[in-house]
mmCIF file of C-alpha atoms in Angstrom:
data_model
loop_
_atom_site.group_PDB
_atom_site.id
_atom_site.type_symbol
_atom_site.label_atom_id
_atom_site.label_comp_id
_atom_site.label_asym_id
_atom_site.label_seq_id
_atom_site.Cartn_x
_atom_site.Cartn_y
_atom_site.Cartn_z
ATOM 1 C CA UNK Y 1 96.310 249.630 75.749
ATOM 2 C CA UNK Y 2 97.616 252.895 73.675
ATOM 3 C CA UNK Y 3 93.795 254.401 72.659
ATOM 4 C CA UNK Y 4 95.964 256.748 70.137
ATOM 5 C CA UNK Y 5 98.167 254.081 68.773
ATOM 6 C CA UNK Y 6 95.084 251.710 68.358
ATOM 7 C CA UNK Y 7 93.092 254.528 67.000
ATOM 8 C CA UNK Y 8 95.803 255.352 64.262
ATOM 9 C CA UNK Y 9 96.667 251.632 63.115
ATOM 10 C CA UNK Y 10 92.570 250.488 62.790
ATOM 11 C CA UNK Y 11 91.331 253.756 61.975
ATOM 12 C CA UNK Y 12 91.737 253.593 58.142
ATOM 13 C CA UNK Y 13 89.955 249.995 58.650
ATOM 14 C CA UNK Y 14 86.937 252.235 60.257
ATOM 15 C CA UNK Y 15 86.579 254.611 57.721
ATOM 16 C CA UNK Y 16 86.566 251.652 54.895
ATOM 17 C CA UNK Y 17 83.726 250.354 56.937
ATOM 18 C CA UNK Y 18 81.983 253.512 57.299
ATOM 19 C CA UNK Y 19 82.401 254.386 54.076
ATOM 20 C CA UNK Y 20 81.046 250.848 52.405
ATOM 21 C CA UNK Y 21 77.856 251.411 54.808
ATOM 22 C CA UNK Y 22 77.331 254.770 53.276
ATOM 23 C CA UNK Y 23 77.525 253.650 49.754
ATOM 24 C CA UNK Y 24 74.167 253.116 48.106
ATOM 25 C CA UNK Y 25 75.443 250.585 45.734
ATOM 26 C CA UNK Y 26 77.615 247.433 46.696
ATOM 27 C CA UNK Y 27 79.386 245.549 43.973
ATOM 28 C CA UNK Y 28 79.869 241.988 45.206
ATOM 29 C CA UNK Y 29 83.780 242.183 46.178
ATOM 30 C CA UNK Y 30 82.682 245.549 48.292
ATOM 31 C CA UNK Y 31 79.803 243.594 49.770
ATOM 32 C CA UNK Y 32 82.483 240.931 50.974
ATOM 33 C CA UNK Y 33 84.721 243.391 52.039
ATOM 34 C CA UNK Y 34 81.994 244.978 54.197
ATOM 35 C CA UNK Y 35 81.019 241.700 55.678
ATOM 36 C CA UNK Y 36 84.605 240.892 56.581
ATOM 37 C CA UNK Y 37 85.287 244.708 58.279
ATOM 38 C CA UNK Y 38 82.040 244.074 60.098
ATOM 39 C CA UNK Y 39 83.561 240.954 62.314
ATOM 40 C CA UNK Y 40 87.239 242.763 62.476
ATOM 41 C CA UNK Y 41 85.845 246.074 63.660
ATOM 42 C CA UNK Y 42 83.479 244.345 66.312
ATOM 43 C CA UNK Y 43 85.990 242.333 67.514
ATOM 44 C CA UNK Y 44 88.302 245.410 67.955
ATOM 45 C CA UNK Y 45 85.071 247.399 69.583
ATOM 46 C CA UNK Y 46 84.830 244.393 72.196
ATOM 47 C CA UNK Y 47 88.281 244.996 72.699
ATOM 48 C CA UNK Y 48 88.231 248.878 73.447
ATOM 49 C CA UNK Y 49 84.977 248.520 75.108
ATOM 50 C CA UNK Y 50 86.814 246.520 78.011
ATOM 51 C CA UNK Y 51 89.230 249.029 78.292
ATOM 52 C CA UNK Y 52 87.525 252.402 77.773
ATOM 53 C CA UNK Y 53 83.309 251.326 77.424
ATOM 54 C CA UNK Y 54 82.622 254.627 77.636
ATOM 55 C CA UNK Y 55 84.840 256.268 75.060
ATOM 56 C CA UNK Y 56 84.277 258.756 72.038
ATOM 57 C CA UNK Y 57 85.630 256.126 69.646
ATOM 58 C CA UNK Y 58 83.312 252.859 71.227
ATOM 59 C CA UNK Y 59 80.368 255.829 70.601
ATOM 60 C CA UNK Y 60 81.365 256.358 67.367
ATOM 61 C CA UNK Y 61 82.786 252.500 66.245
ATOM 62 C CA UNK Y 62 78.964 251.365 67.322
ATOM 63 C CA UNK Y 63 77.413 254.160 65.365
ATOM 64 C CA UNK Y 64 79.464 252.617 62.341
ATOM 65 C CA UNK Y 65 78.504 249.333 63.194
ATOM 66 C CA UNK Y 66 75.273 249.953 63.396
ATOM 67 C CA UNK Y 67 74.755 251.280 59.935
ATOM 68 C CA UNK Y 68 76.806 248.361 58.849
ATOM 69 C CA UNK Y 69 74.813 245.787 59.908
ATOM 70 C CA UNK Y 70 71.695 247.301 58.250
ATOM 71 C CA UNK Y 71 73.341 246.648 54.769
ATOM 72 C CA UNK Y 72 74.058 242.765 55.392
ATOM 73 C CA UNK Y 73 71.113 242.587 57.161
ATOM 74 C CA UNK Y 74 68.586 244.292 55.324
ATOM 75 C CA UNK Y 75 66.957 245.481 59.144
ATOM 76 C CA UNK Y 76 66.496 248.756 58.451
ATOM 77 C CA UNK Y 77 63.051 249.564 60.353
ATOM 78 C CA UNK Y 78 59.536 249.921 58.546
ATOM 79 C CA UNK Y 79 57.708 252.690 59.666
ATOM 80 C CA UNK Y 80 54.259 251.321 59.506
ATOM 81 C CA UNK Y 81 55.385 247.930 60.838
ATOM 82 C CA UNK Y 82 57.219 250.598 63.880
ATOM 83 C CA UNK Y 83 54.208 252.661 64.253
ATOM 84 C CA UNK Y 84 51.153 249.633 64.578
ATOM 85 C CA UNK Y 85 54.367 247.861 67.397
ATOM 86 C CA UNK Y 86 54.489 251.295 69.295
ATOM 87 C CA UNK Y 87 50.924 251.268 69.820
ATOM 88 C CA UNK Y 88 49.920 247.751 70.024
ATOM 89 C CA UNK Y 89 52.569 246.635 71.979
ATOM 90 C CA UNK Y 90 54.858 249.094 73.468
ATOM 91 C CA UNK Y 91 52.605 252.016 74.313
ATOM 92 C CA UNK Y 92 49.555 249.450 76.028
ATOM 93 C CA UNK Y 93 52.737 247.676 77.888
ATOM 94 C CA UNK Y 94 53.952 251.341 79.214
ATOM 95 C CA UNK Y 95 50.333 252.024 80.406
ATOM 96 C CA UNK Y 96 49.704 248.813 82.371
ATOM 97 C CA UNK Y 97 52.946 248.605 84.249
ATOM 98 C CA UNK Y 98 51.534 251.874 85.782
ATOM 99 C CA UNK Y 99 47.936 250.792 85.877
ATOM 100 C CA UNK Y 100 48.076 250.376 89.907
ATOM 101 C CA UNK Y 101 50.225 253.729 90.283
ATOM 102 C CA UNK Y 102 47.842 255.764 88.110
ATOM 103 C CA UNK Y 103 44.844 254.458 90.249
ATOM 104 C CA UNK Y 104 46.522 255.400 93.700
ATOM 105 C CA UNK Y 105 47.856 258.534 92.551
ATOM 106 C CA UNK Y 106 43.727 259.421 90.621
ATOM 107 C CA UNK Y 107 42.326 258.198 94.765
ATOM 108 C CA UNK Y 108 44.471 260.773 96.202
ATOM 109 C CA UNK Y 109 44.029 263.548 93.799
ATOM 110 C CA UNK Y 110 40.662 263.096 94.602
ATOM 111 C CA UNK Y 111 40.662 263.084 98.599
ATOM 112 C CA UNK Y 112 43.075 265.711 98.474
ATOM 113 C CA UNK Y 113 40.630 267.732 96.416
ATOM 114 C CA UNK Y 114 37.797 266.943 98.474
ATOM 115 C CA UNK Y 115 39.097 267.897 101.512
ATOM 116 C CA UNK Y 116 40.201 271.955 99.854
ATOM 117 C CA UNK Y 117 36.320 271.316 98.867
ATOM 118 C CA UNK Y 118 35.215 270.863 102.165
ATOM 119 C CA UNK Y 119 37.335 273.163 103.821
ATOM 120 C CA UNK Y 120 36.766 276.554 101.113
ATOM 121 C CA UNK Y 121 32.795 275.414 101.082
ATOM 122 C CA UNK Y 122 32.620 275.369 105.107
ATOM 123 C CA UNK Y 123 35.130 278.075 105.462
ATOM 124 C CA UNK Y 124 33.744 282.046 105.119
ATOM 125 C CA UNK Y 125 37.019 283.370 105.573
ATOM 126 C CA UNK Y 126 38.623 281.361 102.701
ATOM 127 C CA UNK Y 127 36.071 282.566 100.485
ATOM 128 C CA UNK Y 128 36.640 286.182 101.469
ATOM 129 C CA UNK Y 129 40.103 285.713 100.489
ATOM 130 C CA UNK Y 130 39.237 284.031 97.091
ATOM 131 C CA UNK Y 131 37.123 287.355 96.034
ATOM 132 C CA UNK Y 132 34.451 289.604 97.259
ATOM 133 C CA UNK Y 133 30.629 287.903 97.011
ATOM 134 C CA UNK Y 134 30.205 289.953 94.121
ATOM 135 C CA UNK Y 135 33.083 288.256 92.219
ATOM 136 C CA UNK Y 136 32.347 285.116 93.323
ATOM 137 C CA UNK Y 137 28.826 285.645 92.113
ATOM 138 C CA UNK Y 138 30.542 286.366 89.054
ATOM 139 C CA UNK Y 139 32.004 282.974 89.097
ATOM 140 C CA UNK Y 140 29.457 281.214 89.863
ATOM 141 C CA UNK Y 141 26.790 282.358 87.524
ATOM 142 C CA UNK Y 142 28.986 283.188 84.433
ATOM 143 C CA UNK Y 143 33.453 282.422 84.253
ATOM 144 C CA UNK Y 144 33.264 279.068 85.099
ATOM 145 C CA UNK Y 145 31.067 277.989 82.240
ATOM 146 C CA UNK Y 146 31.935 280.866 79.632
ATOM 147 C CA UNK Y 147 35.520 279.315 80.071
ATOM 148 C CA UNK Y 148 34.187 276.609 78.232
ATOM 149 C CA UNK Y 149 32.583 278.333 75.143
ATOM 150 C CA UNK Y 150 34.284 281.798 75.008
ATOM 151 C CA UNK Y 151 36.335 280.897 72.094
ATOM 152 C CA UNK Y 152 35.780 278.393 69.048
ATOM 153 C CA UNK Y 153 35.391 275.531 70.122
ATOM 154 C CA UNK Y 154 38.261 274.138 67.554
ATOM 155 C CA UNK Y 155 40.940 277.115 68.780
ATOM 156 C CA UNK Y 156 39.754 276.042 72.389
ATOM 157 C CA UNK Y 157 40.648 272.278 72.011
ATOM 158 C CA UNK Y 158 43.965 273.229 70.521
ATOM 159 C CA UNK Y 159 44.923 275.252 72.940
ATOM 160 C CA UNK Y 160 43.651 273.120 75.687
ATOM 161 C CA UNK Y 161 45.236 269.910 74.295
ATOM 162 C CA UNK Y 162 49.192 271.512 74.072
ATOM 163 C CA UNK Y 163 48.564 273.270 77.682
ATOM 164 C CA UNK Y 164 47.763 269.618 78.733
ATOM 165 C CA UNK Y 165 50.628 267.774 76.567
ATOM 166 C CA UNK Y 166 52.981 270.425 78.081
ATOM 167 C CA UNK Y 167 51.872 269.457 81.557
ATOM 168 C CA UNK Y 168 52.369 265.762 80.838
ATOM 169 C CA UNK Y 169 55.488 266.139 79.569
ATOM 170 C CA UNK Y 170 56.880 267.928 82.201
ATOM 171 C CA UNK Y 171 55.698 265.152 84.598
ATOM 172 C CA UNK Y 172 57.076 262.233 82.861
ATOM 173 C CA UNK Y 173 60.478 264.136 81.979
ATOM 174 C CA UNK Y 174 60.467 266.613 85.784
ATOM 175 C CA UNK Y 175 59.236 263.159 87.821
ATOM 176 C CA UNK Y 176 62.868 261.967 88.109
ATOM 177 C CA UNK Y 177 63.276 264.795 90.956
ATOM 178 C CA UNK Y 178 60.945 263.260 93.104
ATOM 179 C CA UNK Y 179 59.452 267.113 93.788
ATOM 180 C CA UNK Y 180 57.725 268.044 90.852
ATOM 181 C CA UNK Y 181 55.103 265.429 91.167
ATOM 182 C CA UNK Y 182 53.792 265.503 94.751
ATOM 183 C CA UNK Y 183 53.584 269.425 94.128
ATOM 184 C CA UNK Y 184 52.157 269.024 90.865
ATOM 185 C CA UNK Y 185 49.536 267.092 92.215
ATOM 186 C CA UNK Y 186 48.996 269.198 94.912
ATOM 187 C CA UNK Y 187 48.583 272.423 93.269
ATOM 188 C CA UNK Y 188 46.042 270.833 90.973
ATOM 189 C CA UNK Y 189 44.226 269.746 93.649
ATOM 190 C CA UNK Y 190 44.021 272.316 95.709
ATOM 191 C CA UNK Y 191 42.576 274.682 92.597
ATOM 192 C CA UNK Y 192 40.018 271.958 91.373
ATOM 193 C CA UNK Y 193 38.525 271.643 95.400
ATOM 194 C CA UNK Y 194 38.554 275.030 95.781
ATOM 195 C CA UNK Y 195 36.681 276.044 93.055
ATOM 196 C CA UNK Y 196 34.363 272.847 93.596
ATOM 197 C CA UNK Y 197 34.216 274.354 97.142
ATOM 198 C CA UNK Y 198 32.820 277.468 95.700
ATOM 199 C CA UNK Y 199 30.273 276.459 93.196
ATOM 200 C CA UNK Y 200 29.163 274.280 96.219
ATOM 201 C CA UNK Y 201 28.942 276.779 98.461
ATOM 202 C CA UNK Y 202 26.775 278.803 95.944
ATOM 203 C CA UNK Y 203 24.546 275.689 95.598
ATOM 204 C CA UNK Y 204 25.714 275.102 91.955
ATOM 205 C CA UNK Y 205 27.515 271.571 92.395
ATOM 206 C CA UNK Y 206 25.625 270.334 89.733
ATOM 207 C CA UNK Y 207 26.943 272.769 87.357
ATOM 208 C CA UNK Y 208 30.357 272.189 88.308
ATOM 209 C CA UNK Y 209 30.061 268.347 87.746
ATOM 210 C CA UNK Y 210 28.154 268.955 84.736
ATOM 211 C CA UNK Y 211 30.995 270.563 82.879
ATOM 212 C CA UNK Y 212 33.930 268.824 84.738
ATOM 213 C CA UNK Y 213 33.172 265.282 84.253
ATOM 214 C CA UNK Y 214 32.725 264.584 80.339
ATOM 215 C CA UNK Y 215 36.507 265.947 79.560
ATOM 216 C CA UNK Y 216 37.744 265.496 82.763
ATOM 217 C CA UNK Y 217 37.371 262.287 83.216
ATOM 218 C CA UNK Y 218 40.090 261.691 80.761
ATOM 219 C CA UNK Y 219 41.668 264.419 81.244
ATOM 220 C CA UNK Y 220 42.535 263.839 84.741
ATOM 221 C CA UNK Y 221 43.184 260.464 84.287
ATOM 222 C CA UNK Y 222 46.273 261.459 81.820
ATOM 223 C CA UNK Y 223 47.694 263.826 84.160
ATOM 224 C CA UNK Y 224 47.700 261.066 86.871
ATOM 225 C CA UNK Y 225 49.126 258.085 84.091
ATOM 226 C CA UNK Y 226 51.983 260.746 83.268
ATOM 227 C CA UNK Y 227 52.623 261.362 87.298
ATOM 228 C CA UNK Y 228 52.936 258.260 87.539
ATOM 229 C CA UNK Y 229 55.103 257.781 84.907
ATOM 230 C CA UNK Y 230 57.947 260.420 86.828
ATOM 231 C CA UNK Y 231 57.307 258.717 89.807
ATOM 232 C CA UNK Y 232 58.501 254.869 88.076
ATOM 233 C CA UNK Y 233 60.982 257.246 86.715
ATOM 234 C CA UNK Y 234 62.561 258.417 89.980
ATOM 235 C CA UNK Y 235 62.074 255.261 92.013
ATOM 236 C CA UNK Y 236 64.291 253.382 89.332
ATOM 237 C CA UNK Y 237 67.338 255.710 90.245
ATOM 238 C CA UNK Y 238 66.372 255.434 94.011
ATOM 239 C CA UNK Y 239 65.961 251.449 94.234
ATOM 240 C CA UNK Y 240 67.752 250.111 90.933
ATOM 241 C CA UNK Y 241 68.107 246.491 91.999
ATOM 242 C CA UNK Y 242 70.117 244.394 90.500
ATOM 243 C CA UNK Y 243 71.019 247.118 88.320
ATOM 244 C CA UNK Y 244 73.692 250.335 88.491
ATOM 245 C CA UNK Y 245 71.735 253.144 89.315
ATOM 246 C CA UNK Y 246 72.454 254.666 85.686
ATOM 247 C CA UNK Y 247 71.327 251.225 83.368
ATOM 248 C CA UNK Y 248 67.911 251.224 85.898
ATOM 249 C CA UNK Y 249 67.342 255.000 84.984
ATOM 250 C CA UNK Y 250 68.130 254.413 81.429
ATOM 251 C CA UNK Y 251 65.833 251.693 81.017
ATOM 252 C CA UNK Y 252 62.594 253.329 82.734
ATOM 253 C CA UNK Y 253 63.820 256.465 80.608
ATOM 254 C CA UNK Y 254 63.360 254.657 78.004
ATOM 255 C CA UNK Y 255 60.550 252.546 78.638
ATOM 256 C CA UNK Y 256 58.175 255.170 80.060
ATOM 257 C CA UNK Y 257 59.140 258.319 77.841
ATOM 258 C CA UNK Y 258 56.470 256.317 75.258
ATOM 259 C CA UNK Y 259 54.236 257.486 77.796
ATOM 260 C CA UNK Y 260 54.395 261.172 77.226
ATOM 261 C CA UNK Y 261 54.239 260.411 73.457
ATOM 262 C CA UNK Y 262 50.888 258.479 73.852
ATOM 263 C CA UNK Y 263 49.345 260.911 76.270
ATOM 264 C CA UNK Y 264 49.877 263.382 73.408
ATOM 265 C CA UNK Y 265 46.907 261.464 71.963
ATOM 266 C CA UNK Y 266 44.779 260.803 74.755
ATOM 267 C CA UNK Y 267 45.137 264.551 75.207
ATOM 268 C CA UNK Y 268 44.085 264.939 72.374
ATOM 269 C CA UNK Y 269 40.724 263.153 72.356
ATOM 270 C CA UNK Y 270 39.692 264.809 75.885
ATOM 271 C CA UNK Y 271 40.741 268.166 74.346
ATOM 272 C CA UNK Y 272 38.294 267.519 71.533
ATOM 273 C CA UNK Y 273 35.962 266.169 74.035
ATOM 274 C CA UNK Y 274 36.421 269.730 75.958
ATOM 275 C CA UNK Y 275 35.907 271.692 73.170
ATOM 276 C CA UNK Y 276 32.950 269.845 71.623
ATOM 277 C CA UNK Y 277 30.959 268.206 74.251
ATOM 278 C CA UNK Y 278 31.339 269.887 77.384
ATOM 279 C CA UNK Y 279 29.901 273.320 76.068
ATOM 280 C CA UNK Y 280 27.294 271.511 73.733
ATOM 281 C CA UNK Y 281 23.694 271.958 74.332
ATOM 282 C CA UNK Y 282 23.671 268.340 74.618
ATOM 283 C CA UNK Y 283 21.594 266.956 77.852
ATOM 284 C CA UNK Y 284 24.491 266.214 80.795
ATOM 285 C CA UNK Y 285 23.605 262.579 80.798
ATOM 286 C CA UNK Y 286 24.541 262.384 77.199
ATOM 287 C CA UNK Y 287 28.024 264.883 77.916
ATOM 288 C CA UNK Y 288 29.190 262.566 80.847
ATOM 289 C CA UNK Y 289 28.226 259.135 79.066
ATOM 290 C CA UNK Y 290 30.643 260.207 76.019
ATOM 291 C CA UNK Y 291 33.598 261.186 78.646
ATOM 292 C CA UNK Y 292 32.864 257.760 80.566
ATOM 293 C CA UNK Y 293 33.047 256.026 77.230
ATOM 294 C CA UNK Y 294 36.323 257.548 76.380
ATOM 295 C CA UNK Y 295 37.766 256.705 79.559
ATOM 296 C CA UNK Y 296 36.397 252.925 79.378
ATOM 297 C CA UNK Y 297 37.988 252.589 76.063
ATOM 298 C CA UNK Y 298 41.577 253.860 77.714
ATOM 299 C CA UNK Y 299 41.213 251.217 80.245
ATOM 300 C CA UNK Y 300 39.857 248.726 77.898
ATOM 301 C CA UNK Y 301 43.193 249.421 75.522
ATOM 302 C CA UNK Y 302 45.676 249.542 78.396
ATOM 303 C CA UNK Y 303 44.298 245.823 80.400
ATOM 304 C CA UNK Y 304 43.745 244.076 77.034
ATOM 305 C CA UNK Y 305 46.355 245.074 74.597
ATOM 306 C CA UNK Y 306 48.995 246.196 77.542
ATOM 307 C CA UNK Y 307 48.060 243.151 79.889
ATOM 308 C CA UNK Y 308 48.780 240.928 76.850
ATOM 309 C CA UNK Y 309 52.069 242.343 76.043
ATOM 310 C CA UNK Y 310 53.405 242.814 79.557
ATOM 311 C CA UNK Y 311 52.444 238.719 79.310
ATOM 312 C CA UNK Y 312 54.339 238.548 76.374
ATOM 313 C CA UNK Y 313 57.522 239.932 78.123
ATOM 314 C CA UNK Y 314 57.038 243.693 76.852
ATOM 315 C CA UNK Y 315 57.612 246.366 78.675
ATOM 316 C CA UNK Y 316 57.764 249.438 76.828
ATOM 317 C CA UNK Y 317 61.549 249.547 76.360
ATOM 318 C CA UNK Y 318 63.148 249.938 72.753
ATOM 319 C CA UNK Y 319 65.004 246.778 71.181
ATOM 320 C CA UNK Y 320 68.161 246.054 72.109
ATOM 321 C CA UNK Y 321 69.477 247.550 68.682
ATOM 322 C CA UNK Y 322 67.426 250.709 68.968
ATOM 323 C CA UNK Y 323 68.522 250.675 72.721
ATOM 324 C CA UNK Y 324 72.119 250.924 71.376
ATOM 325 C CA UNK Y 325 72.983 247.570 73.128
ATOM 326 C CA UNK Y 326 76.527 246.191 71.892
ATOM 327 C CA UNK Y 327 78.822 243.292 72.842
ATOM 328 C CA UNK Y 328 81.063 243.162 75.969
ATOM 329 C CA UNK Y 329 83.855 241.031 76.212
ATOM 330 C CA UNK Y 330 83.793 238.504 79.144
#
């Protein structure tokens, strides 16, 4: 088929249609003629897409059709009916399918920091290398808890909420590598064990859980839901199934992306927690009950709501209109 020639005797046919789907008002003739345009032009689409599915003008004819079928239709989307699906259905969904991944990737963060723990606690020339015993003093008796209450505590959870966003963003959009997250992992590791390894060796462990626990409980656990996120990510290009490597990759994209968006808030809770509770006067029972309680309640959303969708055949992907789905011809 002649693209050019087909372009030139259906395009004025096109720009009726796109035209009638941009009009605010429809008299009833125009609302015919838009109905009748509709089935031509998506016959014609089915026919290019056979030929050329990944053309300019199929991009374009959908975009058209789209907008169309929003007029006849009366689907255009509601955002408060949008926002309560996002995070009833398709955000919980997103967060269970990586329930088990999250949990194996939070055990080995944690033996992986233990052992940096073990080894700078145990170790005198590691800490020799970390700073002299005056510094280290230092670190121990006054920078690791003025870190927490140096600056207003509303400037400190903003700024400790976007450095944490940032971070999850990067996982979920830099896990398709397959590099970033082992080494992201890694890294944060090795600095949480070491300094845990220090405040050890200085016999102030119980200051170091004291103000790691109520925020980081959370806190962590986000990190490890977004690196787990990369990781679905990159295994979809790496074992697509049934699948061409692309539609797998577009699909996880897709599905798991709402991840990063709904960390944004569960950052945002353990940066408030951060800010307000970790350097309150509050007694450290009371600090590391509220950060327990805010990780219970992520857990309690993600198995109830997300178990329930993922039941109901969710998984966190858009609809097949959103998607950008269209008819193929057999």
């Amino acid at each position: 088929m002649d693209m050019d020639a087909f372009t030139t005797v259906h395009g004025p046919q096109w720009a009726r249609l796109d035209a009638l789907a941009r009009k605010r008002r429809l008299t009833g003739d125009e609302a015919d003629e838009l109905l009748e345009l509709y089935q031509s032009v998506s016959a014609q689409l089915s026919l290019i897409r056979s030929v050329a599915a990944e053309s300019s003008v199929s991009t374009s004819l959908s975009a058209t059709l789209a907008n169309a079928r929003t007029r006849f239709t009366g689907a255009k989307s509601n955002f408060f009916v949008d926002t309560a699906r996002f995070f009833a259905i398709s955000l919980p969904a997103a967060f269970y399918r990586l329930r088990w991944l999250t949990v194996i990737i939070g055990a080995v963060f944690v033996v992986i920091g233990t052992l940096f723990a073990v080894w700078t606690a145990g170790n005198p020339a590691v800490m020799a290398a970390m700073g002299s015993d005056a510094q280290l003093q230092k670190l121990v008796d006054h920078d690791f808890v003025n870190y927490y209450s140096e600056n207003p505590a509303a400037s400190f959870a903003g700024a400790v909420w976007t450095n944490n966003a940032w971070i999850a963003a990067q996982c979920v959009a830099f896990g398709v590598t397959g590099v970033f997250i082992p080494y992201s992992i890694l890294m944060n590791a090795q600095n949480v064990g070491m300094t845990a390894g220090v405040m050890f060796a200085f016999e102030r462990g119980d200051v170091f859980f004291s103000y790691i626990l109520p925020h980081g409980l959370m806190e962590l656990t986000a990190i490890f839901i977004a690196a787990a996120a990369g990781l679905r990510i990159f295994w979809s290009w790496v074992s697509p199934g049934a699948q061409t490597r692309l539609d797998s990759l577009a699909r996880e994209g897709r599905s798991l992306i709402t991840v990063a968006a709904g960390l944004v808030l569960v950052l945002f809770v353990s940066g408030l927690v951060e800010g307000f509770v970790t350097p309150s006067p509050l007694p450290v029972w009371a600090k590391i009950t509220i950060g327990a309680l805010v990780l219970a309640g992520y857990w309690a959303y993600t198995l109830i709501l997300g178990g329930r969708a993922v039941r109901a055949g969710e998984t966190g992907d858009l609809t097949a209109d959103d998607a950008g789905a269209s008819v193929r011809s057999a």
